[in-house]
CSV table of C-alpha atoms and ligand atoms in Angstrom, one decimal:
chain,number,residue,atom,x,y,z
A,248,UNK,CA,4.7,22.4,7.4
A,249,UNK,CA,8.0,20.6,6.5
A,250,UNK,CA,6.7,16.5,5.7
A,251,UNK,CA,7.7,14.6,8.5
A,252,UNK,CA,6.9,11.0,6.7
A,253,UNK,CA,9.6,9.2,5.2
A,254,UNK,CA,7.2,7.8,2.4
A,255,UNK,CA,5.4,11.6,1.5
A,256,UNK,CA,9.1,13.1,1.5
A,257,UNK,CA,10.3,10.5,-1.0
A,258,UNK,CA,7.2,11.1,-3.5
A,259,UNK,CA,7.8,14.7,-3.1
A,260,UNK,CA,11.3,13.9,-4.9
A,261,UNK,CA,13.6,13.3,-1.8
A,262,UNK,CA,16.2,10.7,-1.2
A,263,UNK,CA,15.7,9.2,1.9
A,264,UNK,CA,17.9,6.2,3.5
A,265,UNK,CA,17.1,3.7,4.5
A,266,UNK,CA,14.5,3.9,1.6
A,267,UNK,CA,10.8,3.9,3.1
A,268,UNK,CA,9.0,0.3,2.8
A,269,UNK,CA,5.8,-1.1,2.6
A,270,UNK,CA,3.9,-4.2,0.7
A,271,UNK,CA,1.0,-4.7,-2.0
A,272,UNK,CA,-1.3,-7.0,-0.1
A,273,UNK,CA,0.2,-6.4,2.8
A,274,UNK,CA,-3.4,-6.9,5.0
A,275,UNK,CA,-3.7,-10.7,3.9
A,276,UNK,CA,-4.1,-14.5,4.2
A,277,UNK,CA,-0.6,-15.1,5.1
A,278,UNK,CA,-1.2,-12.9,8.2
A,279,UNK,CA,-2.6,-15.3,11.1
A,280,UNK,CA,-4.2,-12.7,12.4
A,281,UNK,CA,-6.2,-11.5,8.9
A,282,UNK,CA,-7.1,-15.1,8.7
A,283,UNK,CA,-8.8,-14.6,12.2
A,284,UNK,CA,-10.6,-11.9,11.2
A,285,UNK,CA,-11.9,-13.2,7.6
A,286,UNK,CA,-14.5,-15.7,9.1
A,287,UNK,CA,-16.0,-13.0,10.3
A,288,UNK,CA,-17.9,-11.3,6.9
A,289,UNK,CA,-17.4,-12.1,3.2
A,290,UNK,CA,-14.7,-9.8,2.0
A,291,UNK,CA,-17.5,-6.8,0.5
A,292,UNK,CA,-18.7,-6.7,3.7
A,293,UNK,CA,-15.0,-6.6,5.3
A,294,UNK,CA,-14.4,-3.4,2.8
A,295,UNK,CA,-17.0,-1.6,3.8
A,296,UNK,CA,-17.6,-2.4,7.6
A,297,UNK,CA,-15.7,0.4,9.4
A,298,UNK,CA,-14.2,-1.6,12.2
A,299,UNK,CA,-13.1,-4.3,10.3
A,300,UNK,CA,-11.5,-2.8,7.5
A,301,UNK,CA,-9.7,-0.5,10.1
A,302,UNK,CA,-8.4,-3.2,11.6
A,303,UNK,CA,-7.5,-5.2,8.7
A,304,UNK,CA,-5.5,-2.3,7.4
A,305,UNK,CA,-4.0,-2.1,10.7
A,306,UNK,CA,-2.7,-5.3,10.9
A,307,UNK,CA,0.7,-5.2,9.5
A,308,UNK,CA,1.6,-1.4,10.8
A,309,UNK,CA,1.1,-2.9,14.5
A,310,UNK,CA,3.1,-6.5,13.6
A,311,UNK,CA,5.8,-4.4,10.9
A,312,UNK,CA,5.9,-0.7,11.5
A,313,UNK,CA,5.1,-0.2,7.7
A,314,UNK,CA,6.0,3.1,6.5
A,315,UNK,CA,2.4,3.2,4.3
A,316,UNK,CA,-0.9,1.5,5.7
A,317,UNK,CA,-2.9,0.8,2.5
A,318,UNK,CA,-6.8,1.1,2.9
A,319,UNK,CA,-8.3,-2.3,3.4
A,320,UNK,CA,-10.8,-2.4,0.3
A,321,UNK,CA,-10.4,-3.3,-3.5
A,322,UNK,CA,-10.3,-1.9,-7.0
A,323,UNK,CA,-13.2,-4.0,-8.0
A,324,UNK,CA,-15.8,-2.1,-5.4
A,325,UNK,CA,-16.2,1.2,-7.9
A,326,UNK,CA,-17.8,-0.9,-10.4
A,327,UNK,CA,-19.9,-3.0,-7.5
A,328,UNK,CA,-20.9,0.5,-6.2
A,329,UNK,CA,-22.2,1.2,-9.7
A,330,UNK,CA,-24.7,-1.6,-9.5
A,331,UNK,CA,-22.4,-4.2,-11.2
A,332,UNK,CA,-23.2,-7.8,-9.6
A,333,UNK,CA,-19.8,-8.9,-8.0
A,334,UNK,CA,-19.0,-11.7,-5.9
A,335,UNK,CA,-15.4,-13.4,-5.0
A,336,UNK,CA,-15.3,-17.4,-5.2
A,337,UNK,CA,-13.2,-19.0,-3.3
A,338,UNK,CA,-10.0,-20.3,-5.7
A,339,UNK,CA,-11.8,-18.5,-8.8
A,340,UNK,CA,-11.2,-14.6,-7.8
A,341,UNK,CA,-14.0,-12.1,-8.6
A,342,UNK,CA,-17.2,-13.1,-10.7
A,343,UNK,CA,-19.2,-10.3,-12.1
A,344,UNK,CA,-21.8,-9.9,-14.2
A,345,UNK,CA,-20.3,-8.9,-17.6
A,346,UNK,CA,-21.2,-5.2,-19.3
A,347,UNK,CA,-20.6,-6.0,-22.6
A,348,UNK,CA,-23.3,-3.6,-24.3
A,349,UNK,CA,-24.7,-0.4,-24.3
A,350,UNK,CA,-27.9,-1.1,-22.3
A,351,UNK,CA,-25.4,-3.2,-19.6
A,352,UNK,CA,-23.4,0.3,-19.6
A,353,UNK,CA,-26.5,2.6,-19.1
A,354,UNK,CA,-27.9,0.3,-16.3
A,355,UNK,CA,-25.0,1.3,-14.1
A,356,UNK,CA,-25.7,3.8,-11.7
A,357,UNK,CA,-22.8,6.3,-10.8
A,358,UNK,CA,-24.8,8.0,-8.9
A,359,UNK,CA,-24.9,5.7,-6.1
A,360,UNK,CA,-21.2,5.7,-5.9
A,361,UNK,CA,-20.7,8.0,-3.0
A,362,UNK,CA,-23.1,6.8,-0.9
A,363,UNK,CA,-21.9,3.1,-1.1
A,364,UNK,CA,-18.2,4.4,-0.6
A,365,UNK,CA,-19.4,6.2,2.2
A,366,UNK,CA,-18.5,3.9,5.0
A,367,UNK,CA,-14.6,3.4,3.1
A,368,UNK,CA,-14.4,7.0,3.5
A,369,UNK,CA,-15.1,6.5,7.3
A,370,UNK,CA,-12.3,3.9,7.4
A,371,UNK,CA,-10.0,6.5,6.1
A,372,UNK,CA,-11.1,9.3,8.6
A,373,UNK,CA,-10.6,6.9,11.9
A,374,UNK,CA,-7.1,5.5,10.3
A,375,UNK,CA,-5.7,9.5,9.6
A,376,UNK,CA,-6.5,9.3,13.2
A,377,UNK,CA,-5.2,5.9,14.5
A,378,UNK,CA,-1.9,5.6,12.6
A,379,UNK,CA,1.9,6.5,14.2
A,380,UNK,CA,2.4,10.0,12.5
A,381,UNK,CA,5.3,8.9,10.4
A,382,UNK,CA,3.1,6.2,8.8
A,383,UNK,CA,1.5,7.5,4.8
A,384,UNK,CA,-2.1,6.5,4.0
A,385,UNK,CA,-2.4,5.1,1.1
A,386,UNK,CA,-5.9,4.8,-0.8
A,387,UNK,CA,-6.2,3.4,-4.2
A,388,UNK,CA,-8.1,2.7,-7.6
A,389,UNK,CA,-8.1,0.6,-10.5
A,390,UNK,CA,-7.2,2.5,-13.5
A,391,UNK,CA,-9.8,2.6,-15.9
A,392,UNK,CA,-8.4,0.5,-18.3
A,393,UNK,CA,-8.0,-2.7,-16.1
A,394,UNK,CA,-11.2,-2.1,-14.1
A,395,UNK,CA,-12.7,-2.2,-17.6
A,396,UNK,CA,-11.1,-5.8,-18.2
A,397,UNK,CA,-13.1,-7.2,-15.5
A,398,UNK,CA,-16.4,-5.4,-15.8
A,399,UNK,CA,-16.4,-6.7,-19.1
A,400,UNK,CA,-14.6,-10.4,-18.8
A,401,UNK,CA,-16.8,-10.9,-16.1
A,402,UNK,CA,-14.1,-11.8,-14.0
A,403,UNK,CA,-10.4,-13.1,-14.4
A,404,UNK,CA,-8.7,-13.8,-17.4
A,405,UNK,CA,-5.4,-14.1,-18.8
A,406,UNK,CA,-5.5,-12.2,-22.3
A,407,UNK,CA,-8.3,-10.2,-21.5
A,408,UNK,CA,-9.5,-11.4,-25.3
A,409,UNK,CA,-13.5,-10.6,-24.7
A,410,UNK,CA,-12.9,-6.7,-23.3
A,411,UNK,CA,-9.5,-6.3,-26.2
A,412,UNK,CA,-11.9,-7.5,-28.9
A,413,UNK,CA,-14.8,-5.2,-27.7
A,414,UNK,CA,-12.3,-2.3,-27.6
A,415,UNK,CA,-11.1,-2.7,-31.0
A,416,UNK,CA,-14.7,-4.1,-32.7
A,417,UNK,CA,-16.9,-1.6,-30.9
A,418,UNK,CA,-14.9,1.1,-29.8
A,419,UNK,CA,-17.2,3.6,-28.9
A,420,UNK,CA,-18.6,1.6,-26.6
A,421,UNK,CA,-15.2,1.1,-24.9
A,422,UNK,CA,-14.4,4.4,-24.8
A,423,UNK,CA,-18.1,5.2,-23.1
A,424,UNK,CA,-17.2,3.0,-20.7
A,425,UNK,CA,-13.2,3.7,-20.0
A,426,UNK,CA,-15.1,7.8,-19.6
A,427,UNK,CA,-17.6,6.7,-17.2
A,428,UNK,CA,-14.6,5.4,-15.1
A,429,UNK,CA,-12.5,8.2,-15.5
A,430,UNK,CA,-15.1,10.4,-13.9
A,431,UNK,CA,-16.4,8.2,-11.2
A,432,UNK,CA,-12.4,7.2,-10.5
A,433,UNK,CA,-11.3,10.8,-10.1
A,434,UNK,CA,-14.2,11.8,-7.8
A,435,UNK,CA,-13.7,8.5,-5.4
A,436,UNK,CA,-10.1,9.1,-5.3
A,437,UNK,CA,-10.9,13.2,-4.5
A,438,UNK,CA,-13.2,11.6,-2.0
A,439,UNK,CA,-10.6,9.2,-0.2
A,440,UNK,CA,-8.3,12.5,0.1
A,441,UNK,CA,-10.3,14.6,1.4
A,442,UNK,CA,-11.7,11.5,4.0
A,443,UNK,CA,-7.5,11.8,5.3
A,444,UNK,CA,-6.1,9.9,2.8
A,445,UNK,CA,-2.0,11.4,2.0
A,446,UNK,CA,-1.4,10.3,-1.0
A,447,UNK,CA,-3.4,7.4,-3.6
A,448,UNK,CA,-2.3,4.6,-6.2
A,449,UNK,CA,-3.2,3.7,-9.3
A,450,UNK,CA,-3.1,0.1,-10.3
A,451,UNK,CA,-2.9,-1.2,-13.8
A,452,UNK,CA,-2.3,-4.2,-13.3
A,453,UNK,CA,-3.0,-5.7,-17.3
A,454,UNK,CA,-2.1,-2.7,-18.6
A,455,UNK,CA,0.9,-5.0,-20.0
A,456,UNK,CA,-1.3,-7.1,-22.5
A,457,UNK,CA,-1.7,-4.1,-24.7
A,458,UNK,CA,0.2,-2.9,-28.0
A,459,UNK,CA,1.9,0.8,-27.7
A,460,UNK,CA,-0.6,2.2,-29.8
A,461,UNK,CA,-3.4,0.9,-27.4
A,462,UNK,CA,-1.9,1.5,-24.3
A,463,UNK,CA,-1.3,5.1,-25.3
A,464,UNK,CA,-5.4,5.0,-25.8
A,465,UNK,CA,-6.7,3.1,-22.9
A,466,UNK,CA,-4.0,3.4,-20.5
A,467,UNK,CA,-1.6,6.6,-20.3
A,468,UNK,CA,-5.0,9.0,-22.0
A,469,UNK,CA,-7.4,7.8,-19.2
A,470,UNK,CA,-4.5,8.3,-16.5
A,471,UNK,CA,-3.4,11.5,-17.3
A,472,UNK,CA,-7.3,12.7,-17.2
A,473,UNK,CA,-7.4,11.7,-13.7
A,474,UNK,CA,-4.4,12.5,-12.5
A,475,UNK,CA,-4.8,16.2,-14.2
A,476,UNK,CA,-8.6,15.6,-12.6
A,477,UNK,CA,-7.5,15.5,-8.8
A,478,UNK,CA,-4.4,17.9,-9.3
A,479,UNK,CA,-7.3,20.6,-10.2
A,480,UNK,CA,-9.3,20.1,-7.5
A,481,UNK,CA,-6.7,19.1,-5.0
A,482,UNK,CA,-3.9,20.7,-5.9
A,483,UNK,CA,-0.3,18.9,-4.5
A,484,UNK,CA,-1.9,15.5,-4.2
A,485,UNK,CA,0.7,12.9,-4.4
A,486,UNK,CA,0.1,9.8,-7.2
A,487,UNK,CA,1.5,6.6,-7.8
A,488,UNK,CA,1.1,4.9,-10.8
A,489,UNK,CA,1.5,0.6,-11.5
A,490,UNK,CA,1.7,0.2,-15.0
A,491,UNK,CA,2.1,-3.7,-14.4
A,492,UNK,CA,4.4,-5.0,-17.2
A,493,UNK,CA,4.5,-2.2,-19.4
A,494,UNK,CA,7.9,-3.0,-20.1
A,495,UNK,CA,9.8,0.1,-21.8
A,496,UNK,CA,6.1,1.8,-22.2
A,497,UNK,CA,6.7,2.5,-18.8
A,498,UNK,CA,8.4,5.3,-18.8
A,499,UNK,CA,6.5,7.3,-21.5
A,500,UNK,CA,3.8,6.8,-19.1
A,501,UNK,CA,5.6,8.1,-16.0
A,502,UNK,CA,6.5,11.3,-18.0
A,503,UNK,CA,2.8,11.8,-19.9
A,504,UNK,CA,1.1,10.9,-17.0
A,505,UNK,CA,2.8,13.4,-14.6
A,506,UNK,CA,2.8,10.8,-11.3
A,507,UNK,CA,4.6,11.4,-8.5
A,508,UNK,CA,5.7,7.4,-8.4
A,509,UNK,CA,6.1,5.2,-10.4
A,510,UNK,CA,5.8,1.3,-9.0
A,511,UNK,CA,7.9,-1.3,-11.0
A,512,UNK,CA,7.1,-4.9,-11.2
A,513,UNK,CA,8.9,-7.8,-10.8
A,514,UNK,CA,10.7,-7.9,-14.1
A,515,UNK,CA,12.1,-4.3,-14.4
A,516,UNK,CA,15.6,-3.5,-13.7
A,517,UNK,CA,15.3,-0.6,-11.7
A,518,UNK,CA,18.7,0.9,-11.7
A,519,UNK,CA,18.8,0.7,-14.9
A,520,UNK,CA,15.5,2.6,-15.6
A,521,UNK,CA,16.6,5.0,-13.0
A,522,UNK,CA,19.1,6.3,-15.8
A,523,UNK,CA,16.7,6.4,-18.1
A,524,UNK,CA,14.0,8.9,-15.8
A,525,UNK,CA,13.9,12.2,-13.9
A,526,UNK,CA,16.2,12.2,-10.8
A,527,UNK,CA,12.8,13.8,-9.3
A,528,UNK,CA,10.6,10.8,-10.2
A,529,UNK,CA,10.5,8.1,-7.6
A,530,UNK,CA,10.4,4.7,-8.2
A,531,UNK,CA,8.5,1.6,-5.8
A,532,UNK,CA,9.1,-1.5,-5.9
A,533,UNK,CA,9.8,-4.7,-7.1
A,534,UNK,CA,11.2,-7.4,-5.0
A,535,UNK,CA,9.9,-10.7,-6.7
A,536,UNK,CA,7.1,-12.0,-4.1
A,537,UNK,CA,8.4,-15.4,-4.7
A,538,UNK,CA,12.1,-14.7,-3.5
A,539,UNK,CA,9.5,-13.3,-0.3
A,540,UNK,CA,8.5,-16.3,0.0
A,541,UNK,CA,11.3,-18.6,-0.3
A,542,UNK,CA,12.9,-16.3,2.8
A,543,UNK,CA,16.7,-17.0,3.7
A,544,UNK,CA,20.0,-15.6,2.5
A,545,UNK,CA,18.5,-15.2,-1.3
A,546,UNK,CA,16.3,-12.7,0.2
A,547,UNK,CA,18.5,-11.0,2.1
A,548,UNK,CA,20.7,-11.0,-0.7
A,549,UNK,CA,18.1,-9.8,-3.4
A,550,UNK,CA,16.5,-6.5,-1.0
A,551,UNK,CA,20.3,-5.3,-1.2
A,552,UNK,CA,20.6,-5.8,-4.8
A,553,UNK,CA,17.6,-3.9,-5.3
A,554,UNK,CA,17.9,-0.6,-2.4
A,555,UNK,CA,21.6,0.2,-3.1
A,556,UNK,CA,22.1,1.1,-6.2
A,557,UNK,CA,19.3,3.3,-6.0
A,558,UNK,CA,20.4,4.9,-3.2
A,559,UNK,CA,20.7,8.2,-3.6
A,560,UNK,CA,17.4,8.8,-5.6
A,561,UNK,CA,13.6,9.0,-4.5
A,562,UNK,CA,13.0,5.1,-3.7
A,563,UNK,CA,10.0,3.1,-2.0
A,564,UNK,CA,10.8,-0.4,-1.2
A,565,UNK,CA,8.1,-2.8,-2.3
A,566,UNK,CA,7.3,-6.1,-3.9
A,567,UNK,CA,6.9,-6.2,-7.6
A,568,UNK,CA,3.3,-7.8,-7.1
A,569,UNK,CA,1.1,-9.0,-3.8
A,570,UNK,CA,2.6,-11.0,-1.2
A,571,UNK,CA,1.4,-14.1,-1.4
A,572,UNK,CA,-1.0,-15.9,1.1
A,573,UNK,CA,1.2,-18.8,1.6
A,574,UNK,CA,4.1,-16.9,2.2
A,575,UNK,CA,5.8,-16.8,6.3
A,576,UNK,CA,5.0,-13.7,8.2
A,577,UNK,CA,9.0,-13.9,9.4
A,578,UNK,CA,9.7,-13.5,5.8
A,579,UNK,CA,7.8,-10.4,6.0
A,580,UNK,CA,9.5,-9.5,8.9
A,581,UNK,CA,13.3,-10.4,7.6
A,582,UNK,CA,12.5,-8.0,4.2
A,583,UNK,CA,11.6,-5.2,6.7
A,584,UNK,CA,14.9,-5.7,9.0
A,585,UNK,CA,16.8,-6.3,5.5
A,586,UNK,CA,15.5,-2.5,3.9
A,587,UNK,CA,16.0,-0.8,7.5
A,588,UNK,CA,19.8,-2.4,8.0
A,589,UNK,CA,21.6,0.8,7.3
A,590,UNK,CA,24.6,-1.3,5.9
B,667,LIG,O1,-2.7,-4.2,-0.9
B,667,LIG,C1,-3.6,-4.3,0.0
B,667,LIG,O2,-3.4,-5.0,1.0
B,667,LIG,C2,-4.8,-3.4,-0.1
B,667,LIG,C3,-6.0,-3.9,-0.5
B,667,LIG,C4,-6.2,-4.5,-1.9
B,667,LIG,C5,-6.8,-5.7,-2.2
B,667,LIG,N1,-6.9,-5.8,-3.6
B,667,LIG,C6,-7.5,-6.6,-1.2
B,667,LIG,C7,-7.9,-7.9,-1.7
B,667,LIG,C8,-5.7,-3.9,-3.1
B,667,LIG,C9,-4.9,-2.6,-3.3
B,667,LIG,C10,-6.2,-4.7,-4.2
B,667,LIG,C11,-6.0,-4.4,-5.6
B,667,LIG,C12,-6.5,-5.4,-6.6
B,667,LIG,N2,-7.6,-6.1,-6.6
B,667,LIG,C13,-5.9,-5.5,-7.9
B,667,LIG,C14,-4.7,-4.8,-8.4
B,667,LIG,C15,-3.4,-5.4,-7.8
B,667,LIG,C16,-3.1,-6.7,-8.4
B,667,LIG,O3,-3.1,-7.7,-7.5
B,667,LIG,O4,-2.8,-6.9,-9.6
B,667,LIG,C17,-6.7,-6.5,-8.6
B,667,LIG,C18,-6.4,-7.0,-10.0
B,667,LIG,C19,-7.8,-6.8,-7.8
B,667,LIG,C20,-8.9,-7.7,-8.1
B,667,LIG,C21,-9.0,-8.9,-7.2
B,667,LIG,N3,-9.4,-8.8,-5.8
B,667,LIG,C22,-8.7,-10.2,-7.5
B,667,LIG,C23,-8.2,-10.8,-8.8
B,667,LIG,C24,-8.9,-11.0,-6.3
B,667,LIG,C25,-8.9,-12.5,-6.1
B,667,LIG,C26,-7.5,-13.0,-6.0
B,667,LIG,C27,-7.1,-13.1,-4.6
B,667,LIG,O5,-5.9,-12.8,-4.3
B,667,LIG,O6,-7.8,-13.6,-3.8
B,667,LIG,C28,-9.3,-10.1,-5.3
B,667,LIG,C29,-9.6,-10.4,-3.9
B,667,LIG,C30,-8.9,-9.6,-2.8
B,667,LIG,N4,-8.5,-8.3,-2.8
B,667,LIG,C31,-8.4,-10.1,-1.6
B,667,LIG,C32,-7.8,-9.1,-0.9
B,667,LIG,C33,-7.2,-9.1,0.5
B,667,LIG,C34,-8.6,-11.6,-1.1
B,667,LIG,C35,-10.0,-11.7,-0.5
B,667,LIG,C36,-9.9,-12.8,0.6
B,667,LIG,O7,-9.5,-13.9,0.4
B,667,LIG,O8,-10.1,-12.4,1.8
């Protein structure tokens, strides 16, 4: 069957104008209606409650029209389904328990993982269902490597400094643990395909604080494995990666990794890396979500500076990183209009 959605036809390799759009963190706080919903269950409980993660992911297809609805769940619920303690502090971000040896490591349980990602897979059944048929579903994972960053910091961090020093001090270890994701990664994203999901993403989003010869280790080694690892069981599956400040490592990545996409952030110039990749490769991305949230004629401006020169070549519009919960919902709505004006 020829692919009737704009998003699956552009990750395929297609040009399509006006260039398909959707958001990272589009479900969120700034949404009145997501803030609604929130005092209803702690977030791990909104994740993996049916109704409400349907709903939440919902959300901005019914107020937007979104080309992609991205599942409503989180990249820190693979190692929480492993046994890891997690909980998410208000104005602090996730706090887990850290793994930072080998009997931490061997206490987790990847065993349990499809049975605790059972109910997210039911999400993705009732929204292959619910969704308008031109709108993707997206589901998603961590890559290993910044999963890894938080199982081992316990939590956020801005150099990462406990998990890069256990990497480079007891690298076996590291790799044990960066193996163990690969395998349970690959089989949850198998899982979210086969539950109705049309395509998944990959986020990386530290993979930026690492040296080439590291990031060619932990990031683009681990990636390839499960990309190669869902193309062999699911053959045709559609990836997008988000090597998150990987500045010119980026595009080795794209071309050892073999995804489909390629999401930029904020600080790449796009039309200048689309010189620089296959004319077959799309690229997503990168509006800064700060020019989102200032609204007006700068972003107006800014969406055009970003979708016309790469018109012409596989392109999803997106932010360069999350919207931001303070940001207007009109804003959201002025990007959208902005991408779709066919001027
Ligand atoms: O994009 C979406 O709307 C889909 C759902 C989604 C969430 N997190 C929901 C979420 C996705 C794809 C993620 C990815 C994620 N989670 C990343 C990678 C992308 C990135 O932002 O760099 C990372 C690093 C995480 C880990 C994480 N989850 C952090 C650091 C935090 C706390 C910071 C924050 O924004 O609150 C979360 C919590 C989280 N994940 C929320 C949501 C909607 C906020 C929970 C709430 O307040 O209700």
């Amino acid at each position: 069957m020829a692919q009737a959605k704009p998003l699956m036809r552009v990750l395929a390799g297609e040009a399509v104008w006006p260039p398909p759009v959707w958001l990272m963190r589009q479900a969120g706080r700034y949404l009145p209606e997501f803030r609604a919903e929130r005092a209803r269950a702690d977030f791990l409980t909104r994740c993996t409650t049916p109704d409400i993660a349907t709903e939440l992911t919902m959300q901005p297809i019914r107020r937007y029209g979104m080309d992609a609805a991205i599942l409503f769940s989180d990249i820190l619920v693979l190692p929480w389904a492993m046994g890891q303690d997690l909980r998410f502090i208000e104005g602090r971000g996730p706090v887990m328990e850290p793994i930072r040896n080998r009997q931490a490591l061997a206490a987790l349980s990847p065993d349990r993982v499809a049975s605790v990602v059972a109910p997210i897979q039911e999400t993705l059944r009732r929204l292959s269902t619910d969704l308008p048929a031109s709108t993707t579903l997206l589901g998603f994972a961590g890559s290993p490597f910044t999963v890894a960053c938080y199982m081992v910091e316990g939590g956020s961090s801005r150099e990462f400094a406990v998990t890069r020093t256990m990497a480079l001090q007891d690298p076996a270890l590291f790799d044990d643990l960066i193996a163990l994701l690969v395998r349970t990664t690959t089989d949850m994203l198998i899982g979210q395909i086969d539950a109705g999901a049309d395509a998944v993403m990959l986020f990386d989003s530290w993979s930026g604080i690492l040296p080439p010869s590291q990031f060619r280790r932990h990031v683009i080694a681990p990636t390839r494995e499960i990309v190669a690892g869902i193309r062999a069981a699911r053959p045709g599956t559609r990836i997008i990666g988000f090597p998150r400040l990987a500045g010119l490592m980026a595009i080795e990545y794209a071309e050892a990794t073999g995804v489909d996409a390629l999401a930029c952030d904020t600080s790449v110039d796009m039309a200048a890396l689309a010189k620089r990749v296959p004319d077959t490769l799309a690229l997503q991305g990168n509006l800064d979500p700060v020019i989102l949230r200032a609204g007006g004629q700068a972003l107006t401006d800014e969406v055009r500076r970003i979708r016309n020169p790469l018109r012409g070549r596989p392109h999803v519009f997106n932010l360069g990183h999350g919207v931001m919960p303070d940001t207007s919902p009109d804003h959201v709505g002025q990007l959208v209009d902005a991408v779709r004006d066919p001027g």
